[in-house]
N, C-alpha and C. Protein backbone atom coordinates (compact mmCIF):
# COMPACT_ATOMS: atom_id res chain seq x y z
N UNK A 1 -39.81 7.79 43.58
CA UNK A 1 -39.04 8.21 44.68
C UNK A 1 -38.76 7.34 45.62
N UNK A 2 -37.62 7.53 46.12
CA UNK A 2 -36.87 6.70 47.11
C UNK A 2 -38.22 6.07 48.24
N UNK A 3 -39.04 6.88 48.87
CA UNK A 3 -40.09 6.58 49.73
C UNK A 3 -40.86 5.33 49.16
N UNK A 4 -40.73 5.30 47.98
CA UNK A 4 -41.63 4.06 47.11
C UNK A 4 -40.88 2.82 47.07
N UNK A 5 -39.47 2.91 46.97
CA UNK A 5 -38.49 1.72 46.87
C UNK A 5 -38.34 0.90 48.42
N UNK A 6 -39.34 0.18 48.46
CA UNK A 6 -39.59 -0.49 49.91
C UNK A 6 -38.18 -1.75 50.11
N UNK A 7 -37.83 -2.07 48.99
CA UNK A 7 -36.81 -3.16 49.17
C UNK A 7 -35.64 -2.72 48.65
N UNK A 8 -35.25 -1.45 48.79
CA UNK A 8 -33.82 -0.90 48.29
C UNK A 8 -32.69 -1.15 49.28
N UNK A 9 -31.69 -1.77 48.83
CA UNK A 9 -30.58 -2.06 49.69
C UNK A 9 -29.53 -1.31 49.05
N UNK A 10 -29.34 -1.15 48.01
CA UNK A 10 -28.05 -0.47 47.24
C UNK A 10 -28.69 0.93 46.87
N UNK A 11 -28.01 1.93 47.01
CA UNK A 11 -28.19 3.10 46.66
C UNK A 11 -27.22 3.97 46.25
N UNK A 12 -27.06 4.57 44.90
CA UNK A 12 -25.91 5.76 44.51
C UNK A 12 -26.64 6.83 44.14
N UNK A 13 -26.50 7.75 44.82
CA UNK A 13 -26.91 9.36 44.22
C UNK A 13 -25.90 10.35 44.02
N UNK A 14 -25.81 10.67 42.99
CA UNK A 14 -25.03 11.84 42.47
C UNK A 14 -25.85 13.03 42.38
N UNK A 15 -25.76 13.84 43.46
CA UNK A 15 -26.80 15.20 43.58
C UNK A 15 -25.55 16.31 43.59
N UNK A 16 -24.60 16.35 42.37
CA UNK A 16 -23.61 17.19 42.69
C UNK A 16 -24.13 18.76 42.07
N UNK A 17 -23.80 19.85 42.69
CA UNK A 17 -23.89 21.15 42.53
C UNK A 17 -25.61 21.38 41.90
N UNK A 18 -26.78 20.93 42.92
CA UNK A 18 -27.93 21.28 42.61
C UNK A 18 -28.81 22.30 44.06
N UNK A 19 -27.71 22.82 44.27
CA UNK A 19 -28.44 23.92 45.03
C UNK A 19 -28.98 23.21 46.56
N UNK A 20 -28.66 22.19 46.71
CA UNK A 20 -29.39 21.49 48.00
C UNK A 20 -28.91 22.23 49.17
N UNK A 21 -29.71 22.88 49.94
CA UNK A 21 -29.42 23.20 51.40
C UNK A 21 -29.93 22.16 52.39
N UNK A 22 -29.69 23.01 53.42
CA UNK A 22 -29.71 21.99 54.86
C UNK A 22 -31.48 21.46 54.92
N UNK A 23 -32.41 22.10 54.34
CA UNK A 23 -33.62 21.58 54.40
C UNK A 23 -33.76 20.53 53.16
N UNK A 24 -33.38 20.59 52.12
CA UNK A 24 -33.16 19.37 51.17
C UNK A 24 -32.66 18.29 51.70
N UNK A 25 -31.34 18.60 52.44
CA UNK A 25 -30.70 17.25 52.87
C UNK A 25 -31.53 16.85 54.10
N UNK A 26 -31.92 17.50 54.98
CA UNK A 26 -32.89 17.02 55.95
C UNK A 26 -34.09 16.20 55.32
N UNK A 27 -34.74 16.44 54.12
CA UNK A 27 -35.70 15.73 53.49
C UNK A 27 -35.09 14.56 52.90
N UNK A 28 -33.82 14.87 52.28
CA UNK A 28 -33.16 13.48 52.00
C UNK A 28 -32.90 12.43 53.05
N UNK A 29 -32.30 12.96 54.00
CA UNK A 29 -32.04 12.21 55.37
C UNK A 29 -33.34 11.21 55.90
N UNK A 30 -34.17 11.80 55.94
CA UNK A 30 -35.87 11.53 56.30
C UNK A 30 -36.02 10.23 55.68
N UNK A 31 -35.97 10.22 54.06
CA UNK A 31 -36.25 9.18 53.28
C UNK A 31 -35.27 8.07 53.39
N UNK A 32 -34.19 8.26 53.53
CA UNK A 32 -33.21 7.40 53.66
C UNK A 32 -33.49 6.49 55.03
N UNK A 33 -33.70 7.22 56.30
CA UNK A 33 -34.07 6.69 57.40
C UNK A 33 -34.96 5.30 57.41
N UNK A 34 -35.88 5.25 56.42
CA UNK A 34 -36.72 4.18 56.78
C UNK A 34 -36.20 2.92 56.01
N UNK A 35 -35.16 3.05 55.32
CA UNK A 35 -34.66 2.08 54.22
C UNK A 35 -33.95 1.15 55.21
N UNK A 36 -33.60 -0.10 54.35
CA UNK A 36 -32.52 -1.04 54.80
C UNK A 36 -31.42 -1.21 54.09
N UNK A 37 -30.94 -0.19 53.74
CA UNK A 37 -29.55 -0.05 53.25
C UNK A 37 -28.43 -0.76 53.57
N UNK A 38 -27.89 -1.36 52.64
CA UNK A 38 -26.41 -1.97 52.84
C UNK A 38 -25.47 -0.96 52.48
N UNK A 39 -25.53 -0.48 51.28
CA UNK A 39 -24.66 0.24 50.56
C UNK A 39 -25.32 1.59 50.08
N UNK A 40 -24.52 2.51 50.56
CA UNK A 40 -25.03 3.84 49.99
C UNK A 40 -23.75 4.74 49.40
N UNK A 41 -23.97 5.24 48.15
CA UNK A 41 -22.99 6.51 47.69
C UNK A 41 -23.99 7.58 47.77
N UNK A 42 -23.37 8.70 48.26
CA UNK A 42 -24.07 9.92 48.27
C UNK A 42 -23.05 10.98 48.10
N UNK A 43 -23.24 11.61 46.76
CA UNK A 43 -22.21 12.57 46.41
C UNK A 43 -23.20 13.83 46.32
N UNK A 44 -22.85 14.91 47.44
CA UNK A 44 -23.54 16.15 47.36
C UNK A 44 -22.34 17.44 47.18
N UNK A 45 -21.55 17.09 46.53
CA UNK A 45 -20.25 17.91 46.10
C UNK A 45 -20.88 19.19 45.75
N UNK A 46 -20.64 20.54 46.23
CA UNK A 46 -20.65 21.80 45.72
C UNK A 46 -22.04 22.14 45.83
N UNK A 47 -22.82 21.72 47.12
CA UNK A 47 -23.89 22.43 47.10
C UNK A 47 -23.99 23.36 48.48
N UNK A 48 -24.91 23.16 49.19
CA UNK A 48 -25.11 24.37 50.22
C UNK A 48 -25.58 23.62 51.78
N UNK A 49 -24.88 22.23 51.77
CA UNK A 49 -25.18 21.44 53.02
C UNK A 49 -24.28 22.25 54.30
N UNK A 50 -25.03 22.73 55.13
CA UNK A 50 -24.26 23.13 56.11
C UNK A 50 -24.54 22.03 57.74
N UNK A 51 -24.54 22.94 58.82
CA UNK A 51 -24.31 22.37 60.07
C UNK A 51 -25.67 21.27 60.36
N UNK A 52 -26.82 21.95 60.23
CA UNK A 52 -28.20 21.29 60.27
C UNK A 52 -28.00 20.18 59.43
N UNK A 53 -28.12 20.58 58.06
CA UNK A 53 -27.72 19.13 57.04
C UNK A 53 -26.96 17.94 57.60
N UNK A 54 -25.74 18.29 57.73
CA UNK A 54 -24.82 17.17 58.21
C UNK A 54 -25.07 16.57 59.34
N UNK A 55 -25.82 17.40 60.44
CA UNK A 55 -26.31 16.67 61.76
C UNK A 55 -27.13 15.90 61.35
N UNK A 56 -28.21 16.22 60.67
CA UNK A 56 -29.44 15.13 60.30
C UNK A 56 -28.93 13.88 59.40
N UNK A 57 -28.20 14.31 58.56
CA UNK A 57 -27.66 13.27 57.49
C UNK A 57 -26.75 12.15 58.56
N UNK A 58 -25.97 12.65 59.30
CA UNK A 58 -25.14 11.73 60.36
C UNK A 58 -26.08 10.88 60.95
N UNK A 59 -27.15 11.67 61.62
CA UNK A 59 -27.89 10.84 62.70
C UNK A 59 -28.41 9.76 62.05
N UNK A 60 -29.32 10.03 60.74
CA UNK A 60 -29.77 8.94 60.09
C UNK A 60 -29.06 7.95 59.66
N UNK A 61 -27.75 8.14 58.82
CA UNK A 61 -26.80 7.00 58.65
C UNK A 61 -26.36 6.70 59.96
N UNK A 62 -26.08 7.20 61.01
CA UNK A 62 -25.42 6.41 62.34
C UNK A 62 -26.62 5.54 62.66
N UNK A 63 -27.82 5.55 62.64
CA UNK A 63 -28.75 4.69 62.95
C UNK A 63 -29.18 3.75 61.69
N UNK A 64 -28.88 3.64 60.74
CA UNK A 64 -29.01 2.55 59.81
C UNK A 64 -28.07 1.20 60.30
N UNK A 65 -28.74 0.20 60.73
CA UNK A 65 -28.14 -0.59 61.31
C UNK A 65 -27.79 -1.82 60.35
N UNK A 66 -28.22 -1.54 58.93
CA UNK A 66 -27.79 -2.55 57.93
C UNK A 66 -26.94 -2.08 57.15
N UNK A 67 -26.49 -0.60 57.36
CA UNK A 67 -25.54 -0.09 56.41
C UNK A 67 -23.80 -0.18 56.74
N UNK A 68 -23.05 -1.06 55.77
CA UNK A 68 -21.75 -1.52 56.00
C UNK A 68 -21.22 -0.74 55.23
N UNK A 69 -21.59 -0.19 54.07
CA UNK A 69 -20.48 0.46 53.12
C UNK A 69 -21.15 1.73 52.69
N UNK A 70 -20.43 2.79 52.80
CA UNK A 70 -20.76 4.26 52.82
C UNK A 70 -19.87 4.95 52.03
N UNK A 71 -20.05 5.67 51.29
CA UNK A 71 -19.16 6.73 50.33
C UNK A 71 -20.11 7.98 50.23
N UNK A 72 -19.43 9.04 51.17
CA UNK A 72 -20.34 10.13 51.48
C UNK A 72 -19.17 11.26 50.77
N UNK A 73 -19.59 12.22 50.18
CA UNK A 73 -19.08 13.26 49.26
C UNK A 73 -19.42 14.45 49.62
N UNK A 74 -18.98 15.20 50.63
CA UNK A 74 -19.61 16.38 50.88
C UNK A 74 -18.42 17.42 50.77
N UNK A 75 -17.64 17.31 49.71
CA UNK A 75 -16.91 18.49 49.18
C UNK A 75 -17.41 19.67 48.68
N UNK A 76 -16.68 20.73 49.26
CA UNK A 76 -17.19 22.39 48.63
C UNK A 76 -18.54 22.46 49.15
N UNK A 77 -19.00 22.19 50.54
CA UNK A 77 -20.20 22.50 51.18
C UNK A 77 -19.57 23.65 52.51
N UNK A 78 -20.66 23.84 53.35
CA UNK A 78 -20.31 24.96 54.38
C UNK A 78 -20.32 24.20 55.78
N UNK A 79 -19.78 23.18 56.01
CA UNK A 79 -20.07 22.19 57.09
C UNK A 79 -19.17 23.11 58.21
N UNK A 80 -18.37 23.43 58.17
CA UNK A 80 -17.41 24.00 59.22
C UNK A 80 -16.95 22.97 60.18
N UNK A 81 -16.47 23.64 61.29
CA UNK A 81 -15.98 22.48 62.14
C UNK A 81 -17.25 21.75 63.00
N UNK A 82 -18.28 22.51 63.46
CA UNK A 82 -19.60 21.87 63.95
C UNK A 82 -20.16 20.99 63.08
N UNK A 83 -20.16 21.28 61.93
CA UNK A 83 -20.85 20.20 61.15
C UNK A 83 -20.10 19.02 60.89
N UNK A 84 -18.84 19.08 60.54
CA UNK A 84 -18.04 17.71 60.53
C UNK A 84 -18.16 17.25 61.81
N UNK A 85 -18.08 17.97 62.86
CA UNK A 85 -18.19 16.93 64.35
C UNK A 85 -19.49 16.33 64.40
N UNK A 86 -20.42 16.96 64.25
CA UNK A 86 -21.72 16.13 64.27
C UNK A 86 -22.04 15.32 63.47
N UNK A 87 -21.72 15.13 62.17
CA UNK A 87 -21.66 14.05 61.23
C UNK A 87 -20.78 12.92 61.68
N UNK A 88 -19.38 13.39 62.00
CA UNK A 88 -18.65 12.12 62.41
C UNK A 88 -19.07 11.49 63.83
N UNK A 89 -19.54 12.25 64.81
CA UNK A 89 -20.21 11.56 66.39
C UNK A 89 -21.44 10.67 65.94
N UNK A 90 -22.38 11.15 65.13
CA UNK A 90 -23.07 10.24 64.40
C UNK A 90 -22.91 9.15 63.65
N UNK A 91 -21.96 9.22 63.00
CA UNK A 91 -21.47 8.15 62.02
C UNK A 91 -20.96 6.70 62.74
N UNK A 92 -20.12 7.33 64.02
CA UNK A 92 -19.35 6.30 64.67
C UNK A 92 -20.49 5.24 65.85
N UNK A 93 -21.65 6.04 65.82
CA UNK A 93 -22.63 5.16 66.29
C UNK A 93 -23.24 4.16 65.55
N UNK A 94 -22.80 4.12 64.20
CA UNK A 94 -23.16 2.90 63.38
C UNK A 94 -22.12 1.91 63.60
N UNK A 95 -22.39 0.85 64.29
CA UNK A 95 -21.52 -0.23 64.51
C UNK A 95 -21.49 -1.27 63.36
N UNK A 96 -22.41 -1.19 62.56
CA UNK A 96 -22.31 -2.13 61.51
C UNK A 96 -21.29 -1.67 60.17
N UNK A 97 -21.15 -0.49 60.47
CA UNK A 97 -20.16 0.57 59.41
C UNK A 97 -18.86 -0.17 59.09
N UNK A 98 -18.67 -0.68 57.92
CA UNK A 98 -17.38 -1.39 57.75
C UNK A 98 -16.56 -0.56 56.75
N UNK A 99 -16.83 -0.31 55.36
CA UNK A 99 -16.27 0.40 54.67
C UNK A 99 -16.81 1.87 54.45
N UNK A 100 -15.82 2.66 54.48
CA UNK A 100 -16.50 4.10 54.72
C UNK A 100 -15.30 5.04 53.80
N UNK A 101 -15.75 5.97 52.74
CA UNK A 101 -15.13 6.97 52.28
C UNK A 101 -15.76 8.24 52.64
N UNK A 102 -15.09 9.18 53.24
CA UNK A 102 -15.78 10.34 54.01
C UNK A 102 -14.94 11.56 53.14
N UNK A 103 -15.28 12.04 52.38
CA UNK A 103 -14.76 13.50 51.72
C UNK A 103 -15.30 14.55 52.12
N UNK A 104 -14.70 15.45 53.09
CA UNK A 104 -14.88 16.70 53.62
C UNK A 104 -14.07 17.67 52.98
N UNK A 105 -13.41 17.56 52.03
CA UNK A 105 -12.64 18.49 51.55
C UNK A 105 -13.47 19.87 51.33
N UNK A 106 -12.58 20.96 51.37
CA UNK A 106 -13.31 22.27 51.22
C UNK A 106 -14.51 22.51 51.94
N UNK A 107 -14.45 22.18 52.99
CA UNK A 107 -15.81 22.52 53.80
C UNK A 107 -15.52 23.28 55.08
N UNK A 108 -14.44 24.20 55.02
CA UNK A 108 -14.13 25.30 55.71
C UNK A 108 -13.96 24.66 57.14
N UNK A 109 -13.49 23.28 57.23
CA UNK A 109 -13.13 22.71 58.63
C UNK A 109 -11.82 23.28 58.94
N UNK A 110 -11.58 23.38 60.39
CA UNK A 110 -10.23 23.77 60.90
C UNK A 110 -9.98 22.54 61.66
N UNK A 111 -9.10 22.84 62.72
CA UNK A 111 -8.28 22.17 63.57
C UNK A 111 -9.56 21.02 64.38
N UNK A 112 -10.25 21.77 64.80
CA UNK A 112 -11.55 20.84 65.62
C UNK A 112 -12.40 20.18 65.00
N UNK A 113 -12.73 20.47 63.93
CA UNK A 113 -13.52 19.48 62.84
C UNK A 113 -12.47 18.41 62.56
N UNK A 114 -11.40 18.50 62.20
CA UNK A 114 -10.25 17.69 61.77
C UNK A 114 -10.16 16.49 62.86
N UNK A 115 -9.96 17.23 64.09
CA UNK A 115 -9.56 16.13 65.21
C UNK A 115 -10.89 15.13 65.50
N UNK A 116 -12.12 15.73 65.25
CA UNK A 116 -13.40 14.99 65.40
C UNK A 116 -13.38 13.56 64.60
N UNK A 117 -12.54 13.96 63.32
CA UNK A 117 -12.36 12.80 62.47
C UNK A 117 -11.60 11.67 62.84
N UNK A 118 -11.04 11.80 63.92
CA UNK A 118 -10.01 10.66 64.70
C UNK A 118 -10.91 9.66 65.36
N UNK A 119 -12.39 9.81 65.59
CA UNK A 119 -13.37 8.84 66.11
C UNK A 119 -13.43 7.80 65.14
N UNK A 120 -13.24 7.94 63.70
CA UNK A 120 -13.29 7.23 62.71
C UNK A 120 -12.54 6.00 62.80
N UNK A 121 -11.38 5.98 63.54
CA UNK A 121 -10.38 5.11 63.52
C UNK A 121 -10.91 3.74 63.77
N UNK A 122 -12.00 3.39 64.49
CA UNK A 122 -12.56 2.07 64.56
C UNK A 122 -13.34 1.39 63.21
N UNK A 123 -13.45 2.31 62.05
CA UNK A 123 -14.17 1.66 61.18
C UNK A 123 -13.34 1.00 60.58
N UNK A 124 -13.28 -0.39 60.16
CA UNK A 124 -12.29 -1.08 59.79
C UNK A 124 -11.48 -0.90 58.45
N UNK A 125 -12.44 -0.14 57.49
CA UNK A 125 -11.65 0.26 56.30
C UNK A 125 -12.00 1.69 56.03
N UNK A 126 -11.36 2.64 56.02
CA UNK A 126 -11.85 4.03 55.92
C UNK A 126 -10.86 4.86 55.09
N UNK A 127 -11.45 5.80 54.28
CA UNK A 127 -10.66 6.77 53.39
C UNK A 127 -11.44 8.09 53.96
N UNK A 128 -10.45 9.06 54.34
CA UNK A 128 -11.03 10.46 54.68
C UNK A 128 -10.04 11.39 53.82
N UNK A 129 -11.00 12.16 53.43
CA UNK A 129 -10.38 13.27 52.48
C UNK A 129 -10.67 14.77 53.06
N UNK A 130 -9.39 15.29 53.38
CA UNK A 130 -9.50 16.64 54.07
C UNK A 130 -8.87 17.55 53.30
N UNK A 131 -8.53 17.71 52.10
CA UNK A 131 -7.97 18.50 51.19
C UNK A 131 -8.77 20.09 51.05
N UNK A 132 -7.84 20.88 51.06
CA UNK A 132 -8.63 22.39 50.86
C UNK A 132 -9.32 22.83 51.99
N UNK A 133 -9.05 22.43 53.50
CA UNK A 133 -9.23 22.92 54.80
C UNK A 133 -8.11 23.59 55.57
N UNK A 134 -8.27 24.71 56.23
CA UNK A 134 -7.11 24.97 56.83
C UNK A 134 -6.93 24.37 58.20
N UNK A 135 -6.21 23.54 57.77
CA UNK A 135 -5.80 22.23 59.09
C UNK A 135 -4.21 22.64 59.22
N UNK A 136 -3.80 22.62 60.76
CA UNK A 136 -2.66 22.88 60.87
C UNK A 136 -1.78 21.66 60.73
N UNK A 137 -0.40 21.73 60.32
CA UNK A 137 0.42 20.69 60.20
C UNK A 137 0.55 19.71 61.16
N UNK A 138 0.22 20.05 62.52
CA UNK A 138 0.23 19.05 63.73
C UNK A 138 -0.99 17.98 63.77
N UNK A 139 -2.09 18.81 63.45
CA UNK A 139 -3.46 17.95 63.18
C UNK A 139 -3.51 17.17 62.11
N UNK A 140 -2.81 17.57 61.01
CA UNK A 140 -2.50 16.71 60.05
C UNK A 140 -2.00 15.51 60.12
N UNK A 141 -0.63 15.64 60.85
CA UNK A 141 0.12 14.60 61.40
C UNK A 141 -0.71 13.48 62.29
N UNK A 142 -1.35 14.14 63.17
CA UNK A 142 -2.35 13.14 64.15
C UNK A 142 -3.36 12.36 62.92
N UNK A 143 -3.96 13.11 62.21
CA UNK A 143 -5.06 12.18 61.43
C UNK A 143 -4.13 11.19 60.59
N UNK A 144 -2.94 11.45 59.93
CA UNK A 144 -2.30 10.51 59.24
C UNK A 144 -1.57 9.59 60.08
N UNK A 145 -1.41 9.70 61.45
CA UNK A 145 -0.87 8.57 62.32
C UNK A 145 -1.82 7.61 62.84
N UNK A 146 -3.13 8.37 63.07
CA UNK A 146 -4.15 7.54 63.60
C UNK A 146 -5.03 6.92 62.80
N UNK A 147 -5.34 7.67 61.51
CA UNK A 147 -6.42 6.90 60.58
C UNK A 147 -5.44 5.96 59.49
N UNK A 148 -6.40 5.12 59.12
CA UNK A 148 -5.47 4.24 58.24
C UNK A 148 -5.43 4.92 56.80
N UNK A 149 -6.09 5.74 56.52
CA UNK A 149 -5.87 6.28 55.12
C UNK A 149 -6.77 7.71 55.05
N UNK A 150 -5.90 8.74 54.78
CA UNK A 150 -6.22 9.96 54.87
C UNK A 150 -5.58 10.51 53.68
N UNK A 151 -6.12 11.45 52.88
CA UNK A 151 -5.92 12.16 51.84
C UNK A 151 -5.85 13.73 52.28
N UNK A 152 -4.63 14.25 52.08
CA UNK A 152 -4.48 15.49 52.26
C UNK A 152 -3.69 16.36 51.19
N UNK A 153 -3.88 17.58 51.09
CA UNK A 153 -3.49 18.34 50.02
C UNK A 153 -2.27 19.03 50.60
N UNK A 154 -0.87 18.69 49.90
CA UNK A 154 0.17 19.39 50.42
C UNK A 154 0.81 20.09 49.22
N UNK A 155 1.15 21.51 49.52
CA UNK A 155 1.38 22.55 48.37
C UNK A 155 1.04 22.18 46.85
N UNK A 156 -0.54 22.17 47.15
CA UNK A 156 -0.90 22.11 45.60
C UNK A 156 -1.22 20.64 45.09
N UNK A 157 -0.58 19.53 45.77
CA UNK A 157 -0.50 18.25 45.01
C UNK A 157 -1.10 17.35 45.79
N UNK A 158 -1.95 16.29 45.66
CA UNK A 158 -2.30 15.50 46.60
C UNK A 158 -1.24 14.43 46.89
N UNK A 159 -1.41 14.07 48.29
CA UNK A 159 -0.35 13.10 48.82
C UNK A 159 -1.09 12.15 49.52
N UNK A 160 -0.88 10.99 49.38
CA UNK A 160 -1.37 9.96 50.17
C UNK A 160 -0.22 9.23 51.13
N UNK A 161 -0.22 9.35 52.53
CA UNK A 161 0.85 8.44 53.23
C UNK A 161 0.96 6.91 52.69
N UNK A 162 2.34 6.78 52.72
CA UNK A 162 2.68 5.42 51.99
C UNK A 162 1.74 4.25 52.80
N UNK A 163 1.40 4.20 54.10
CA UNK A 163 0.70 3.09 54.62
C UNK A 163 -0.73 3.09 54.18
N UNK A 164 -1.31 4.60 53.89
CA UNK A 164 -2.73 4.66 53.41
C UNK A 164 -2.63 4.22 51.88
N UNK A 165 -1.61 4.58 51.11
CA UNK A 165 -1.43 3.84 49.49
C UNK A 165 -1.59 2.58 49.72
N UNK A 166 -0.92 1.96 50.48
CA UNK A 166 -0.83 0.45 50.53
C UNK A 166 -2.25 -0.07 50.94
N UNK A 167 -2.91 0.58 51.84
CA UNK A 167 -4.39 -0.03 52.37
C UNK A 167 -5.31 0.29 51.02
N UNK A 168 -5.19 1.30 50.38
CA UNK A 168 -5.76 1.33 49.20
C UNK A 168 -5.82 0.03 48.26
N UNK A 169 -4.61 0.10 47.87
CA UNK A 169 -4.39 -1.22 46.83
C UNK A 169 -4.73 -2.32 47.51
N UNK A 170 -4.91 -2.60 48.52
CA UNK A 170 -5.08 -3.75 49.38
C UNK A 170 -6.80 -4.31 49.24
N UNK A 171 -7.60 -3.16 49.29
CA UNK A 171 -9.11 -3.24 48.81
C UNK A 171 -9.61 -2.66 47.60
N UNK A 172 -8.49 -2.24 46.64
CA UNK A 172 -9.00 -1.62 45.42
C UNK A 172 -9.99 -2.71 44.58
N UNK A 173 -9.96 -3.73 44.79
CA UNK A 173 -11.11 -4.13 43.84
C UNK A 173 -12.86 -4.00 44.42
N UNK A 174 -12.75 -3.21 45.66
CA UNK A 174 -14.16 -3.07 46.14
C UNK A 174 -14.39 -1.58 46.10
N UNK A 175 -13.63 -0.81 45.91
CA UNK A 175 -13.79 0.67 45.65
C UNK A 175 -13.26 1.24 44.68
N UNK A 176 -13.87 2.36 44.12
CA UNK A 176 -13.43 3.29 43.23
C UNK A 176 -13.07 4.56 43.39
N UNK A 177 -11.85 5.31 43.35
CA UNK A 177 -11.66 6.61 43.61
C UNK A 177 -11.49 7.44 42.32
N UNK A 178 -11.82 8.60 42.63
CA UNK A 178 -11.79 9.69 41.82
C UNK A 178 -10.63 10.75 42.34
N UNK A 179 -9.64 10.55 41.88
CA UNK A 179 -8.41 11.61 42.40
C UNK A 179 -8.31 12.92 41.60
N UNK A 180 -9.25 12.86 40.69
CA UNK A 180 -9.00 14.25 39.74
C UNK A 180 -9.45 15.43 40.59
N UNK A 181 -9.12 16.70 40.15
CA UNK A 181 -9.77 17.81 40.54
C UNK A 181 -11.03 18.02 40.05
N UNK A 182 -11.90 18.44 40.87
CA UNK A 182 -13.56 19.03 40.16
C UNK A 182 -13.73 20.53 40.10
C-alpha cells in the first residue's frame, strides 16, 4: 500500500475505468498527502470522480511542497465547472509545481470551469487538455492565448495551436503524450 512506502518520491498510478468514486479518490488523496512526492502521474480516466473528489485531490496536491512534476488525467469523469474550479484553485497554491499535464477532457466542464484554467498560466511548463467539453469559441480563444499549451478538439480532430506545439517539442525529452482516442 502507498501508506507503507515512506520514502516514495516518484509515483505512477494508472487507475482507468475502475469505478472509483469521490469516496475512493478522497482516500487516495489522504494517502498521497503524507508523501514527499516530487513526481506524480495519476490517471483516473473513465471513473466516477466528481466535485468532492476533485476538491480533495486538488487540496492535497496543492499542499505537496515537494511536488514539481504532475500528470493528472481526469478525462471522462463528472467534475463539471465546480470540480475543475476547485481542483485548479488548489493546484495553483503549489508554488513548487513546475511541469503540469492536466487532462480535464469530457468532464462536462463549460465556460466557467474553462476560465478557471487560466489560473494555471504561472506554472512554468503546462499542457491543459479540454477536448470534449461544451466550451464556447470565445473561451477557447482565451485559453489558447493565455496558456502556453492547450489541446482542444475542433470539428472532431485534435488541434494544438502553433506556439503550443513548439513548446511541446522544446520539452519533449521530459514528457510523454498519448494523443490517441481512448
